[in-house]
CSV table of C-alpha atoms in Angstrom, one decimal:
chain,number,residue,atom,x,y,z
A,4,LYS,CA,-8.9,4.1,-49.4
A,5,ASN,CA,-11.7,4.3,-46.9
A,6,GLU,CA,-14.0,7.4,-47.8
A,7,VAL,CA,-15.3,8.7,-44.2
A,8,GLU,CA,-18.0,11.3,-44.4
A,9,GLN,CA,-19.4,12.9,-41.2
A,10,SER,CA,-22.6,14.9,-40.7
A,11,PRO,CA,-23.3,17.7,-39.7
A,12,GLN,CA,-20.0,19.7,-40.1
A,13,ASN,CA,-21.2,22.1,-37.5
A,14,LEU,CA,-23.7,21.8,-34.8
A,15,THR,CA,-25.0,24.2,-32.2
A,16,ALA,CA,-27.1,23.1,-29.2
A,17,GLN,CA,-28.7,24.4,-26.1
A,18,GLU,CA,-27.5,22.8,-23.0
A,19,GLY,CA,-29.4,19.7,-22.1
A,20,GLU,CA,-30.3,18.7,-25.6
A,21,PHE,CA,-29.7,15.5,-27.2
A,22,ILE,CA,-26.9,15.4,-29.8
A,23,THR,CA,-26.4,13.0,-32.7
A,24,ILE,CA,-23.4,13.1,-34.9
A,25,ASN,CA,-23.2,10.7,-37.9
A,26,CYS,CA,-20.5,9.1,-39.7
A,27,SER,CA,-20.6,6.8,-42.8
A,28,TYR,CA,-17.7,5.1,-44.5
A,29,SER,CA,-17.3,3.4,-48.0
A,30,VAL,CA,-15.2,0.3,-47.1
A,31,GLY,CA,-16.3,-2.6,-44.9
A,32,ILE,CA,-14.3,-2.5,-41.4
A,33,SER,CA,-14.1,-4.4,-38.3
A,34,ALA,CA,-13.8,-1.6,-36.0
A,35,LEU,CA,-14.4,2.2,-36.1
A,36,HIS,CA,-12.9,5.0,-33.8
A,37,TRP,CA,-14.5,8.1,-32.4
A,38,LEU,CA,-12.2,11.0,-31.2
A,39,GLN,CA,-12.7,14.2,-29.4
A,40,GLN,CA,-10.5,17.3,-30.3
A,41,HIS,CA,-10.7,19.8,-27.3
A,42,PRO,CA,-10.6,23.7,-28.1
A,43,GLY,CA,-7.1,23.6,-27.2
A,44,GLY,CA,-6.2,21.3,-30.0
A,45,GLY,CA,-5.6,18.0,-28.0
A,46,ILE,CA,-7.1,14.8,-29.4
A,47,VAL,CA,-8.6,12.0,-27.1
A,48,SER,CA,-9.8,8.7,-28.2
A,49,LEU,CA,-13.5,8.3,-27.1
A,50,PHE,CA,-14.5,4.9,-28.5
A,51,MET,CA,-13.4,2.0,-30.7
A,52,LEU,CA,-16.2,-0.2,-31.6
A,53,SER,CA,-16.8,-3.2,-33.9
A,54,SER,CA,-20.6,-3.8,-33.3
A,55,GLY,CA,-23.5,-2.8,-31.4
A,56,LYS,CA,-23.3,0.1,-28.8
A,57,LYS,CA,-20.9,1.3,-26.3
A,58,LYS,CA,-21.4,3.8,-23.6
A,59,HIS,CA,-19.3,6.0,-21.6
A,60,GLY,CA,-20.9,8.4,-19.3
A,61,ARG,CA,-23.3,10.6,-21.4
A,62,LEU,CA,-21.7,9.5,-24.6
A,63,ILE,CA,-23.1,6.6,-26.6
A,64,ALA,CA,-21.7,5.2,-29.8
A,65,THR,CA,-23.5,2.8,-32.1
A,66,ILE,CA,-22.4,1.0,-35.3
A,67,ASN,CA,-24.1,-0.8,-38.1
A,68,ILE,CA,-21.6,-2.8,-40.0
A,69,GLN,CA,-23.9,-3.7,-42.7
A,70,GLU,CA,-25.1,-0.2,-43.5
A,71,LYS,CA,-21.5,1.2,-42.9
A,72,HIS,CA,-22.8,4.0,-40.5
A,73,SER,CA,-22.1,4.9,-37.0
A,74,SER,CA,-23.4,7.6,-34.6
A,75,LEU,CA,-22.1,9.3,-31.7
A,76,HIS,CA,-24.8,10.5,-29.2
A,77,ILE,CA,-24.5,12.8,-26.2
A,78,THR,CA,-27.2,12.9,-23.8
A,79,ALA,CA,-28.0,15.9,-21.5
A,80,SER,CA,-25.4,18.1,-23.4
A,81,HIS,CA,-23.2,20.5,-21.5
A,82,PRO,CA,-21.1,23.5,-22.6
A,83,ARG,CA,-17.8,21.5,-21.6
A,84,ASP,CA,-18.9,19.0,-24.4
A,85,SER,CA,-18.2,21.7,-27.0
A,86,ALA,CA,-15.4,20.2,-29.1
A,87,VAL,CA,-14.6,18.8,-32.5
A,88,TYR,CA,-15.8,15.1,-32.8
A,89,ILE,CA,-14.0,13.0,-35.5
A,90,CYS,CA,-14.7,9.6,-36.7
A,91,ALA,CA,-12.0,7.3,-38.2
A,92,ALA,CA,-12.0,4.0,-39.9
A,93,PRO,CA,-9.4,1.8,-41.1
A,94,GLY,CA,-8.6,1.6,-44.8
A,95,SER,CA,-8.4,-1.4,-47.0
A,96,GLY,CA,-5.4,-3.1,-48.1
A,97,SER,CA,-2.3,-4.3,-45.8
A,98,ALA,CA,-1.6,-1.2,-44.1
A,99,ARG,CA,-5.0,-0.6,-42.8
A,100,GLN,CA,-4.2,3.0,-41.7
A,101,LEU,CA,-6.9,5.0,-40.3
A,102,THR,CA,-8.9,7.5,-42.6
A,103,PHE,CA,-10.2,10.4,-40.6
A,104,GLY,CA,-13.4,12.3,-41.1
A,105,SER,CA,-13.2,16.0,-41.3
A,106,GLY,CA,-14.9,16.4,-37.9
A,107,THR,CA,-18.1,17.8,-36.5
A,108,GLN,CA,-17.8,21.1,-34.6
A,109,LEU,CA,-20.1,21.0,-31.7
A,110,THR,CA,-21.0,24.0,-29.7
A,111,VAL,CA,-23.3,23.7,-26.8
A,112,LEU,CA,-24.5,27.0,-25.5
A,113,PRO,CA,-25.5,27.6,-21.7
B,29,ASN,CA,1.4,11.1,-16.6
B,30,ALA,CA,1.9,8.3,-19.3
B,31,GLY,CA,1.2,9.4,-22.9
B,32,VAL,CA,2.7,11.0,-26.0
B,33,THR,CA,5.1,14.0,-25.7
B,34,GLN,CA,5.6,16.3,-28.7
B,35,THR,CA,7.8,19.1,-29.0
B,36,PRO,CA,7.9,22.0,-29.7
B,37,LYS,CA,4.3,23.1,-29.3
B,38,PHE,CA,4.6,26.1,-31.6
B,39,GLN,CA,7.2,27.1,-34.3
B,40,VAL,CA,7.7,29.7,-37.1
B,41,LEU,CA,10.1,28.9,-39.8
B,42,LYS,CA,11.1,30.9,-42.8
B,43,THR,CA,10.9,29.3,-46.2
B,44,GLY,CA,13.8,27.0,-46.8
B,45,GLN,CA,14.7,26.4,-43.0
B,46,SER,CA,14.9,22.9,-41.6
B,47,MET,CA,13.6,21.5,-38.4
B,48,THR,CA,12.9,18.5,-36.5
B,49,LEU,CA,9.7,17.7,-34.4
B,50,GLN,CA,10.3,15.3,-31.7
B,51,CYS,CA,7.9,12.6,-30.4
B,52,ALA,CA,8.3,10.3,-27.4
B,53,GLN,CA,5.9,7.7,-25.9
B,54,ASP,CA,6.1,5.8,-22.6
B,55,MET,CA,3.4,3.3,-23.1
B,56,ASN,CA,5.6,0.5,-24.7
B,57,HIS,CA,3.4,1.0,-28.0
B,58,ASN,CA,4.9,-0.7,-31.1
B,59,SER,CA,3.4,1.6,-33.8
B,60,MET,CA,4.0,5.4,-34.0
B,61,TYR,CA,2.6,8.0,-36.5
B,62,TRP,CA,2.9,11.5,-37.8
B,63,TYR,CA,-0.2,13.3,-39.0
B,64,ARG,CA,-0.9,16.7,-40.2
B,65,GLN,CA,-4.3,18.5,-39.7
B,66,ASP,CA,-5.4,21.3,-42.1
B,67,PRO,CA,-8.6,23.5,-42.0
B,68,GLY,CA,-11.6,21.6,-43.2
B,69,MET,CA,-9.6,18.3,-43.8
B,70,GLY,CA,-9.3,15.4,-41.8
B,71,LEU,CA,-6.1,14.2,-40.3
B,72,ARG,CA,-3.8,12.8,-43.0
B,73,LEU,CA,-1.2,10.4,-42.4
B,74,ILE,CA,2.4,11.6,-43.2
B,75,TYR,CA,4.6,8.5,-42.2
B,76,TYR,CA,4.2,5.7,-39.7
B,77,SER,CA,6.4,3.2,-37.9
B,78,ALA,CA,5.0,-0.2,-37.4
B,79,SER,CA,7.8,-1.3,-35.3
B,80,GLU,CA,11.3,-0.1,-34.2
B,81,GLY,CA,13.5,0.0,-37.1
B,82,THR,CA,10.9,0.3,-39.8
B,83,THR,CA,9.1,3.3,-41.4
B,84,ASP,CA,6.7,3.7,-44.0
B,85,LYS,CA,5.1,6.4,-46.2
B,86,GLY,CA,1.6,7.5,-45.7
B,87,GLU,CA,-0.8,9.6,-47.6
B,88,VAL,CA,1.1,12.8,-47.8
B,89,PRO,CA,5.0,12.1,-47.3
B,90,ASN,CA,6.6,14.5,-49.6
B,91,GLY,CA,8.7,17.1,-48.0
B,92,TYR,CA,9.2,15.1,-44.8
B,93,ASN,CA,11.6,12.5,-43.4
B,94,VAL,CA,11.2,10.4,-40.3
B,95,SER,CA,13.5,8.5,-38.0
B,96,ARG,CA,12.4,5.9,-35.5
B,97,LEU,CA,15.3,6.4,-33.1
B,98,ASN,CA,14.3,3.5,-30.7
B,99,LYS,CA,10.9,2.2,-29.5
B,100,ARG,CA,10.0,5.4,-27.6
B,101,GLU,CA,10.9,8.1,-30.1
B,102,PHE,CA,9.9,8.9,-33.6
B,103,SER,CA,11.1,12.2,-35.3
B,104,LEU,CA,9.6,14.2,-38.2
B,105,ARG,CA,12.1,16.3,-40.2
B,106,LEU,CA,11.4,19.1,-42.6
B,107,GLU,CA,14.5,19.5,-44.6
B,108,SER,CA,13.5,22.6,-46.5
B,109,ALA,CA,10.4,24.1,-45.0
B,110,ALA,CA,7.6,25.4,-47.5
B,111,PRO,CA,4.5,27.5,-46.8
B,112,SER,CA,2.3,24.5,-47.9
B,113,GLN,CA,3.7,22.7,-44.8
B,114,THR,CA,2.1,25.2,-42.3
B,115,SER,CA,-0.3,23.1,-40.4
B,116,VAL,CA,-0.8,21.4,-37.1
B,117,TYR,CA,1.2,18.2,-36.7
B,118,PHE,CA,0.2,15.4,-34.4
B,119,CYS,CA,2.1,12.5,-33.3
B,120,ALA,CA,0.4,9.3,-32.0
B,121,SER,CA,1.0,5.8,-31.0
B,122,SER,CA,-0.8,2.5,-30.8
B,123,TRP,CA,0.0,-1.2,-29.8
B,124,ASP,CA,0.2,-2.1,-33.3
B,125,ARG,CA,-0.5,-1.0,-36.9
B,126,TRP,CA,-3.7,-3.2,-37.1
B,127,THR,CA,-5.9,-0.5,-35.9
B,128,THR,CA,-9.0,-2.5,-35.4
B,129,ASN,CA,-8.4,-3.7,-32.0
B,130,TYR,CA,-6.2,-0.9,-30.5
B,131,GLY,CA,-6.8,2.6,-29.8
B,132,TYR,CA,-4.7,5.5,-30.4
B,133,THR,CA,-3.0,7.9,-28.1
B,134,PHE,CA,-2.2,11.3,-29.5
B,135,GLY,CA,0.5,14.0,-28.6
B,136,SER,CA,-0.9,17.7,-28.0
B,137,GLY,CA,0.1,18.9,-31.3
B,138,THR,CA,2.8,21.3,-33.0
B,139,ARG,CA,1.4,24.3,-34.8
B,140,LEU,CA,3.8,25.1,-37.5
B,141,THR,CA,3.9,28.2,-39.6
B,142,VAL,CA,6.1,28.6,-42.5
B,143,VAL,CA,6.5,32.2,-43.9
């Protein structure tokens, strides 16, 4: 099973700040997922990346396969970015089901 | 809109009662999953179905059964609910079980309380 650790668990920022959320995993993978869980509970897939960097609007995800580490950055944060951000990595073995981190609760204050 | 539809959104059960959570997707995905989410813990896989007609246990299958009724529908049944099954349940789907190349689509969740 892949162990997935996220940091920090909780993060409070002022509107406009640059945000970084980190994710590390124990077993080598070919792709990692970043998800966003809205305050109402819905979960949305943000990124799936296997190398380098991906960008979508103000969100940027990077991954270093050798170091088994990924980061999610939010530029010019806004209160509507307040959510739980979750990373997930495939496990080892034939099933390769996703193992999820426990999430980072982000609160952006106006 | 295309996506994953879960019902019900909320449910309160008494210990020992049974119920079925329904899930349907209209994206022609092959694989479907049931997860539970508990405070302070990541999503944990209960059961999954890699394709129509197949189901497999995940990390926490005890106390649950599933049925992959057809390609669209994947239901989760609690035969005799216990307070430990109080949780938020999510259904998800993807093109296939090899998660490396395809994203997941999640339902909106079912908040279940067992008293």
